[in-house]
Tab-separated table of C-alpha atoms in Angstrom:
chain	number	residue	atom	x	y	z
Y	223	MET	CA	75.319	33.735	-8.181
Y	224	ALA	CA	76.968	30.672	-8.096
Y	225	ILE	CA	77.748	29.765	-4.560
Y	226	ASN	CA	82.033	28.806	-3.831
Y	227	PHE	CA	81.940	25.161	-1.531
Y	228	GLN	CA	84.980	24.246	0.606
Y	229	LEU	CA	86.247	20.980	0.165
Y	230	LEU	CA	86.439	18.127	2.719
Y	231	THR	CA	86.347	14.463	2.965
Y	232	LEU	CA	84.678	13.380	6.629
Y	233	ARG	CA	86.029	9.905	7.592
Y	234	GLY	CA	85.758	8.555	11.596
Y	235	GLU	CA	87.367	11.108	13.260
Y	236	HIS	CA	88.882	13.040	10.602
Y	237	VAL	CA	88.559	16.057	8.459
Y	238	THR	CA	90.790	16.792	5.631
Y	239	PRO	CA	90.710	19.654	3.342
Y	240	GLY	CA	89.723	18.495	-0.372
Y	241	VAL	CA	88.780	15.564	-2.074
Y	242	GLN	CA	90.566	12.986	-3.240
Y	243	ALA	CA	90.087	13.285	-7.252
Y	244	ALA	CA	92.642	12.093	-9.887
Y	245	ALA	CA	91.805	11.087	-13.765
Y	246	MET	CA	90.341	7.233	-13.757
Y	247	TYR	CA	92.271	6.351	-16.933
Y	248	PRO	CA	95.638	8.607	-17.106
Y	249	GLU	CA	96.549	7.190	-19.917
Y	250	ILE	CA	94.013	9.519	-21.678
Y	251	THR	CA	95.293	12.680	-22.508
Y	252	GLY	CA	92.832	15.253	-21.402
Y	253	SER	CA	90.855	12.788	-19.038
Y	254	PRO	CA	89.081	14.562	-16.635
Y	255	GLN	CA	89.666	14.202	-12.591
Y	256	TYR	CA	87.012	12.113	-10.814
Y	257	VAL	CA	85.599	11.585	-7.280
Y	258	SER	CA	86.239	8.528	-7.233
Y	259	PHE	CA	84.809	5.663	-5.178
Y	260	ALA	CA	87.443	4.098	-3.465
Y	261	PRO	CA	86.371	2.184	-0.353
Y	262	ARG	CA	88.649	0.684	2.106
Y	263	TRP	CA	86.496	-2.074	3.195
Y	264	GLY	CA	83.886	-4.295	1.576
Y	265	SER	CA	83.016	-5.175	-1.976
Y	266	THR	CA	83.114	-2.835	-4.912
Y	267	ARG	CA	81.763	-5.191	-7.405
Y	268	GLY	CA	79.084	-3.508	-9.222
Y	269	ALA	CA	79.346	-0.154	-7.309
Y	270	ALA	CA	79.364	3.244	-8.619
Y	271	GLU	CA	82.928	4.156	-9.748
Y	272	ALA	CA	82.736	7.730	-9.457
Y	273	LEU	CA	80.222	10.231	-7.465
Y	274	ALA	CA	81.695	13.037	-9.367
Y	275	VAL	CA	83.594	14.745	-12.227
Y	276	ALA	CA	85.625	17.667	-12.323
Y	277	SER	CA	86.028	20.093	-14.885
Y	278	GLY	CA	89.014	20.889	-14.213
Y	279	PRO	CA	92.316	20.192	-11.785
Y	280	LEU	CA	90.101	20.707	-7.981
Y	281	GLY	CA	91.841	22.539	-4.397
Y	282	ALA	CA	90.433	23.825	-1.353
Y	283	SER	CA	87.497	24.907	-3.195
Y	284	CYS	CA	85.067	24.776	-6.109
Y	285	GLN	CA	81.084	25.632	-7.418
Y	286	VAL	CA	79.029	22.676	-8.164
Y	287	VAL	CA	77.014	22.065	-11.255
Y	288	VAL	CA	74.061	19.906	-10.751
Y	289	THR	CA	73.245	17.993	-14.004
Y	290	GLY	CA	71.133	14.598	-14.997
Y	291	PHE	CA	74.332	12.354	-15.028
Y	292	MET	CA	76.372	13.365	-12.550
Y	293	PRO	CA	77.644	17.079	-10.535
Y	294	VAL	CA	80.441	18.678	-12.024
Y	295	LEU	CA	82.505	20.703	-9.827
Y	296	VAL	CA	84.148	23.610	-11.335
Y	297	PRO	CA	87.521	24.581	-9.553
Y	298	SER	CA	87.424	28.354	-7.801
Y	299	ALA	CA	89.442	30.632	-5.957
Y	300	GLY	CA	86.555	32.517	-4.223
Y	301	CYS	CA	85.703	32.707	-0.450
Y	302	PRO	CA	83.588	29.704	0.028
Y	303	THR	CA	80.410	30.097	1.942
Y	304	ARG	CA	79.462	26.285	2.310
Y	305	GLU	CA	81.099	22.931	3.140
Y	306	LEU	CA	81.084	20.064	-0.159
Y	307	VAL	CA	81.686	16.791	2.013
Y	308	LEU	CA	82.586	13.828	0.911
Y	309	ILE	CA	80.974	11.306	3.516
Y	310	GLN	CA	82.967	8.377	4.036
Y	311	GLU	CA	80.307	6.118	6.450
Y	312	TYR	CA	81.995	2.536	7.056
Y	313	SER	CA	82.055	-0.347	9.035
Y	314	CYS	CA	85.231	-2.990	9.264
Y	315	GLY	CA	85.853	-5.967	8.405
Y	316	CYS	CA	87.971	-8.612	8.290
Y	317	GLY	CA	91.238	-8.024	10.590
Y	318	ALA	CA	89.336	-4.611	12.422
Y	319	LYS	CA	85.801	-5.793	13.632
Y	320	ARG	CA	86.609	-4.522	17.323
Y	321	TRP	CA	86.644	-0.713	15.721
Y	322	PRO	CA	83.343	1.286	15.967
Y	323	ASP	CA	81.352	1.650	13.146
Y	324	PHE	CA	80.949	5.418	11.650
Y	325	ASN	CA	77.575	6.618	10.376
Y	326	VAL	CA	75.915	9.484	10.114
Y	327	THR	CA	72.461	10.591	9.920
Y	328	HIS	CA	71.314	14.368	8.704
Y	329	ASP	CA	69.159	16.116	6.554
Y	330	LEU	CA	71.347	17.754	4.068
Y	331	THR	CA	71.145	17.403	0.030
Y	332	VAL	CA	73.030	14.862	-1.057
Y	333	LEU	CA	74.793	15.461	-4.666
Y	334	ALA	CA	75.839	12.129	-4.798
Y	335	LYS	CA	76.191	8.193	-2.948
Y	336	ALA	CA	77.810	4.976	-3.842
Y	337	GLY	CA	78.294	2.445	-1.428
Y	338	THR	CA	79.890	-1.137	-1.173
Y	339	GLY	CA	77.520	-4.090	-1.644
Y	340	GLY	CA	79.314	-7.528	-0.245
Y	341	GLY	CA	82.840	-8.163	1.414
Y	342	SER	CA	83.701	-7.906	4.463
Y	343	GLY	CA	83.018	-4.637	6.098
Y	344	GLY	CA	81.207	-2.179	4.014
Y	345	GLU	CA	81.179	1.671	3.254
Y	346	THR	CA	79.036	4.156	2.239
Y	347	TRP	CA	80.002	7.556	-0.021
Y	348	SER	CA	78.305	10.634	-0.004
Y	349	LEU	CA	78.521	13.890	-1.219
Y	350	VAL	CA	76.300	16.314	0.817
Y	351	ASN	CA	76.300	20.453	0.488
Y	352	ALA	CA	76.550	21.606	4.250
Y	353	PRO	CA	76.525	24.766	6.201
Y	354	LEU	CA	80.756	25.605	7.370
Y	355	GLY	CA	81.690	23.587	10.436
Y	356	TRP	CA	79.391	20.885	9.729
Y	357	ALA	CA	81.918	17.999	8.868
Y	358	ALA	CA	84.120	19.413	12.215
Y	359	GLU	CA	80.906	18.714	14.120
Y	360	VAL	CA	80.347	15.320	13.441
Y	361	ALA	CA	84.177	14.954	13.596
Y	362	ALA	CA	84.138	15.805	17.222
Y	363	GLN	CA	81.584	13.648	18.290
Y	364	PHE	CA	82.806	10.025	17.294
Y	365	ASP	CA	84.473	8.396	19.154
Y	366	ASN	CA	87.418	6.052	17.708
Y	367	ARG	CA	88.790	3.613	20.208
Y	368	ARG	CA	89.054	-0.160	20.072
Y	369	ASP	CA	85.696	-1.995	21.229
Y	370	ALA	CA	83.856	1.110	21.486
Y	371	PRO	CA	80.178	1.078	20.264
Y	372	ASP	CA	79.260	1.468	16.602
Y	373	GLN	CA	78.090	4.891	16.520
Y	374	THR	CA	75.688	7.080	14.121
Y	375	ILE	CA	76.110	10.562	14.353
Y	376	ASP	CA	73.360	12.245	14.660
Y	377	LEU	CA	73.295	16.046	13.399
Y	378	ILE	CA	70.544	17.772	11.976
Y	379	ILE	CA	70.701	20.813	10.555
I	108	MET	CA	70.327	1.463	-55.973
I	109	THR	CA	73.658	2.471	-55.404
I	110	MET	CA	76.324	0.290	-53.517
I	111	LYS	CA	78.893	2.250	-52.770
I	112	GLY	CA	80.552	-0.486	-50.135
I	113	GLY	CA	80.104	-2.689	-47.252
I	114	TYR	CA	79.897	-2.123	-44.224
I	115	GLN	CA	82.696	-3.566	-40.916
I	116	VAL	CA	81.928	-6.500	-38.826
I	117	PHE	CA	82.470	-6.246	-35.045
I	118	LYS	CA	82.060	-8.509	-32.207
I	119	LEU	CA	80.772	-6.874	-28.408
I	120	SER	CA	81.063	-8.770	-25.532
I	121	PRO	CA	79.103	-7.437	-22.625
I	122	HIS	CA	82.700	-7.043	-20.504
I	123	GLY	CA	84.197	-4.453	-23.138
I	124	ASP	CA	85.302	-6.005	-25.657
I	125	VAL	CA	85.170	-4.887	-29.451
I	126	SER	CA	87.130	-7.522	-31.820
I	127	ASN	CA	86.974	-7.082	-35.794
I	128	VAL	CA	85.228	-9.989	-37.351
I	129	GLU	CA	87.772	-11.728	-40.291
I	130	CYS	CA	85.056	-12.880	-42.370
I	131	GLY	CA	86.913	-12.599	-45.703
I	132	ASN	CA	87.783	-16.074	-45.633
I	133	PRO	CA	85.906	-17.509	-48.817
I	134	ASN	CA	84.084	-20.501	-46.100
I	135	TYR	CA	82.666	-18.299	-43.409
I	136	VAL	CA	79.823	-18.142	-41.579
I	137	LEU	CA	78.219	-16.186	-38.851
I	138	ARG	CA	77.158	-18.112	-36.480
I	139	LEU	CA	74.657	-16.101	-33.488
I	140	GLY	CA	73.542	-18.680	-30.747
I	141	HIS	CA	73.686	-22.505	-30.128
I	142	ALA	CA	73.132	-25.352	-31.839
I	143	ALA	CA	71.346	-27.362	-29.663
I	144	ARG	CA	68.243	-28.309	-27.344
I	145	GLY	CA	66.857	-25.361	-25.903
I	146	ASN	CA	69.169	-23.078	-27.881
I	147	GLU	CA	68.786	-21.734	-31.254
I	148	GLU	CA	71.266	-21.156	-33.653
I	149	VAL	CA	71.460	-18.614	-36.686
I	150	GLN	CA	73.336	-19.129	-39.749
I	151	VAL	CA	74.250	-15.900	-41.322
I	152	PRO	CA	76.224	-17.641	-44.648
I	153	MET	CA	78.183	-14.567	-46.468
I	154	SER	CA	78.692	-14.632	-50.339
I	155	GLY	CA	80.905	-12.605	-52.875
I	156	ALA	CA	84.517	-11.585	-51.780
I	157	GLY	CA	86.018	-8.965	-49.674
I	158	GLN	CA	86.017	-7.969	-45.713
I	159	TYR	CA	83.271	-5.617	-46.173
I	160	VAL	CA	79.455	-6.538	-45.309
I	161	ARG	CA	75.918	-5.514	-46.680
I	162	CYS	CA	73.073	-7.907	-45.743
I	163	LYS	CA	70.196	-9.548	-47.465
I	164	SER	CA	66.915	-10.452	-46.035
I	165	THR	CA	65.789	-13.207	-47.937
I	166	PRO	CA	62.736	-15.758	-47.288
I	167	HIS	CA	64.782	-18.347	-45.696
I	168	GLY	CA	66.686	-15.962	-43.654
I	169	VAL	CA	69.458	-12.910	-44.009
I	170	VAL	CA	72.817	-13.424	-45.988
I	171	GLY	CA	75.844	-11.470	-45.829
I	172	VAL	CA	77.245	-9.504	-49.476
I	173	ARG	CA	80.673	-9.090	-49.034
I	174	PHE	CA	82.818	-6.129	-50.653
I	175	THR	CA	85.998	-5.218	-51.511
I	176	GLU	CA	85.718	-1.831	-50.822
I	177	LYS	CA	84.357	0.205	-47.856
I	178	TYR	CA	81.542	2.318	-47.026
I	179	PRO	CA	82.900	6.084	-46.655
I	180	SER	CA	82.684	6.985	-43.205
I	181	PRO	CA	80.966	7.673	-41.283
I	182	ALA	CA	79.485	4.892	-41.792
I	183	PRO	CA	77.220	2.210	-40.114
I	184	CYS	CA	78.602	-1.286	-39.132
I	185	TRP	CA	77.223	-4.385	-38.573
I	186	ALA	CA	77.842	-5.960	-34.506
I	187	SER	CA	77.787	-9.611	-33.721
I	188	ILE	CA	76.288	-9.101	-30.062
I	189	ALA	CA	76.040	-12.120	-27.624
I	190	THR	CA	74.847	-10.807	-24.759
I	191	HIS	CA	75.080	-13.209	-22.022
I	192	GLY	CA	76.917	-11.781	-19.570
I	193	GLY	CA	77.500	-14.668	-16.727
I	194	TYR	CA	75.463	-17.193	-15.549
I	195	GLN	CA	73.188	-16.344	-12.767
I	196	LYS	CA	69.591	-17.927	-11.525
I	197	GLY	CA	66.595	-16.592	-13.274
I	198	ARG	CA	68.419	-14.102	-15.324
I	199	GLY	CA	68.132	-14.139	-18.770
I	200	TYR	CA	69.801	-11.296	-21.067
I	201	ARG	CA	68.123	-9.328	-23.892
I	202	PHE	CA	69.668	-6.921	-26.689
I	203	PRO	CA	68.086	-3.289	-25.667
I	204	ALA	CA	65.297	-1.441	-27.539
I	205	VAL	CA	67.341	1.986	-28.972
I	206	GLU	CA	66.873	4.065	-31.595
I	207	GLY	CA	69.925	3.474	-34.633
I	208	ALA	CA	70.604	0.308	-34.115
I	209	THR	CA	68.466	-2.562	-35.717
I	210	VAL	CA	68.472	-6.368	-35.080
I	211	VAL	CA	68.473	-8.344	-38.152
I	212	ALA	CA	68.997	-11.673	-37.361
I	213	GLU	CA	68.647	-13.180	-33.913
I	214	GLY	CA	70.211	-16.862	-32.026
I	215	TYR	CA	69.948	-17.726	-28.773
I	216	SER	CA	72.524	-19.412	-26.484
I	217	ALA	CA	70.781	-21.146	-22.985
I	218	ASP	CA	72.418	-22.182	-19.782
I	219	GLY	CA	71.966	-26.306	-18.278
I	220	ALA	CA	71.207	-28.430	-19.907
I	221	ALA	CA	68.111	-27.854	-22.627
I	222	GLY	CA	68.166	-24.414	-21.945
I	223	ARG	CA	66.043	-24.726	-18.698
I	224	ALA	CA	68.357	-22.092	-16.567
I	225	CYS	CA	67.785	-18.886	-19.015
I	226	GLY	CA	70.470	-17.878	-21.328
I	227	GLY	CA	70.329	-15.045	-23.567
I	228	GLU	CA	70.006	-13.721	-27.013
I	229	HIS	CA	73.022	-13.424	-29.764
I	230	VAL	CA	72.189	-10.594	-31.951
I	231	LEU	CA	73.135	-9.623	-35.706
I	232	VAL	CA	72.756	-5.622	-34.746
I	233	LEU	CA	73.361	-2.694	-37.779
I	234	VAL	CA	74.516	0.261	-35.973
I	235	GLN	CA	74.020	3.383	-37.159
I	236	PRO	CA	76.927	6.161	-36.031
I	237	GLY	CA	75.788	8.166	-32.943
I	238	CYS	CA	74.404	5.284	-31.900
I	239	GLU	CA	75.159	4.233	-28.353
I	240	PHE	CA	73.798	1.253	-26.037
I	241	GLU	CA	74.569	-0.235	-22.848
I	242	LEU	CA	74.775	-4.002	-22.614
I	243	GLU	CA	74.429	-5.675	-18.321
I	244	SER	CA	76.541	-8.498	-17.401
I	245	LYS	CA	76.697	-10.080	-14.080
I	246	TYR	CA	77.655	-7.608	-11.551
I	247	ASP	CA	78.762	-4.446	-14.064
I	248	SER	CA	77.662	-3.049	-17.945
I	249	ARG	CA	79.224	-1.322	-20.645
I	250	TRP	CA	78.325	1.512	-22.492
I	251	PHE	CA	79.490	0.616	-25.961
I	252	SER	CA	79.000	4.146	-28.622
I	253	TRP	CA	79.615	4.039	-32.344
I	254	ASP	CA	80.678	7.249	-34.387
I	255	GLY	CA	81.120	6.095	-37.633
I	256	GLU	CA	84.608	4.767	-37.584
I	257	ASN	CA	85.198	3.459	-33.992
I	258	TRP	CA	83.777	2.355	-31.056
I	259	LEU	CA	84.017	4.175	-27.668
I	260	VAL	CA	83.284	1.446	-24.687
I	261	GLU	CA	82.746	3.156	-21.249
I	262	SER	CA	81.880	2.258	-17.772
I	263	PRO	CA	78.545	3.700	-16.493
I	264	SER	CA	80.277	6.425	-14.193
I	265	VAL	CA	82.712	7.728	-17.098
I	266	HIS	CA	80.014	7.253	-19.225
I	267	ALA	CA	77.703	9.015	-16.712
I	268	ALA	CA	80.607	12.025	-16.296
I	269	ARG	CA	81.457	12.787	-20.046
I	270	LEU	CA	77.332	13.087	-20.694
I	271	ALA	CA	77.648	15.399	-17.438
I	272	LEU	CA	80.858	17.512	-18.485
I	273	LEU	CA	78.771	17.836	-22.145
I	274	GLU	CA	75.799	19.003	-20.714
I	275	VAL	CA	77.398	21.626	-18.439
I	276	ALA	CA	80.131	22.983	-21.779
I	277	ALA	CA	76.407	23.308	-23.062
I	278	GLY	CA	75.889	25.924	-20.408
I	279	GLY	CA	72.943	23.063	-19.129
I	280	GLY	CA	73.152	21.640	-15.506
I	281	GLU	CA	72.202	23.917	-12.200
I	282	TRP	CA	74.621	25.990	-10.503
I	283	LEU	CA	74.240	25.211	-6.645
């Protein structure tokens, strides 16, 4: 029995429903949607372009198939029992160095990961299988004030 | 042995560029690598007329024989591949050993004076339909797939996504 996941994006104190998914090559008819790696800080040179691929237009929930290549998200309409969270950890770059870094320590299953490898600041995005309410709890612990210290939210389930 | 025609010749770069090699010119010689100290240039001369090519191995090297007719699809093709993907200290570039790709001639392009700073092979490869391989450049890589008619060039992520979707469509993978 496949699990229904609620799709969420966690970035600092923000938890937003869904993940940003788009066709990487929209000019190609039938191009699938990808959960693309599009960080705000750091350089994407040599980084993975995508963390997962969707078999159809993504909504608020999905099911997940783990393959040997990349996770495949299958849109679904069932009641979610877990969260599929796209964690966007970051350290701010040029022009925003006084804002705190956002990092998370967890023991969840990471389905895919991508990170920057240079440039000013940096980001690491990971797609994790989490229990319901996990992302909101992490977001509530992050103190996003100017001159606040860098923070690593430690939320081991 | 019946000769049905020649194969197309392409030039591939590790950055993802694919172009047709116009080898119909009577004076055309396919050059692999560079002619300089520390480098190695190999020339593949062409005989006959036409745009499509088959190669013969002789004691003096590989020779191309041109055909005016194209081998019926799905056909193998020739790929002239300069594997050098950009200078990086101590890094050499090689063509990967993959099933369906046979290197028939090989030159070498080197960096720096007298080739002291690494470089990359420049190979002529016979590519069979269904063959796919990855060419690395300095910061990135590209997957090339030959289907017997066209080249498909993909970034590693797009390649992985396509294979993942194919695996799921075939009933593979594991549901969470």
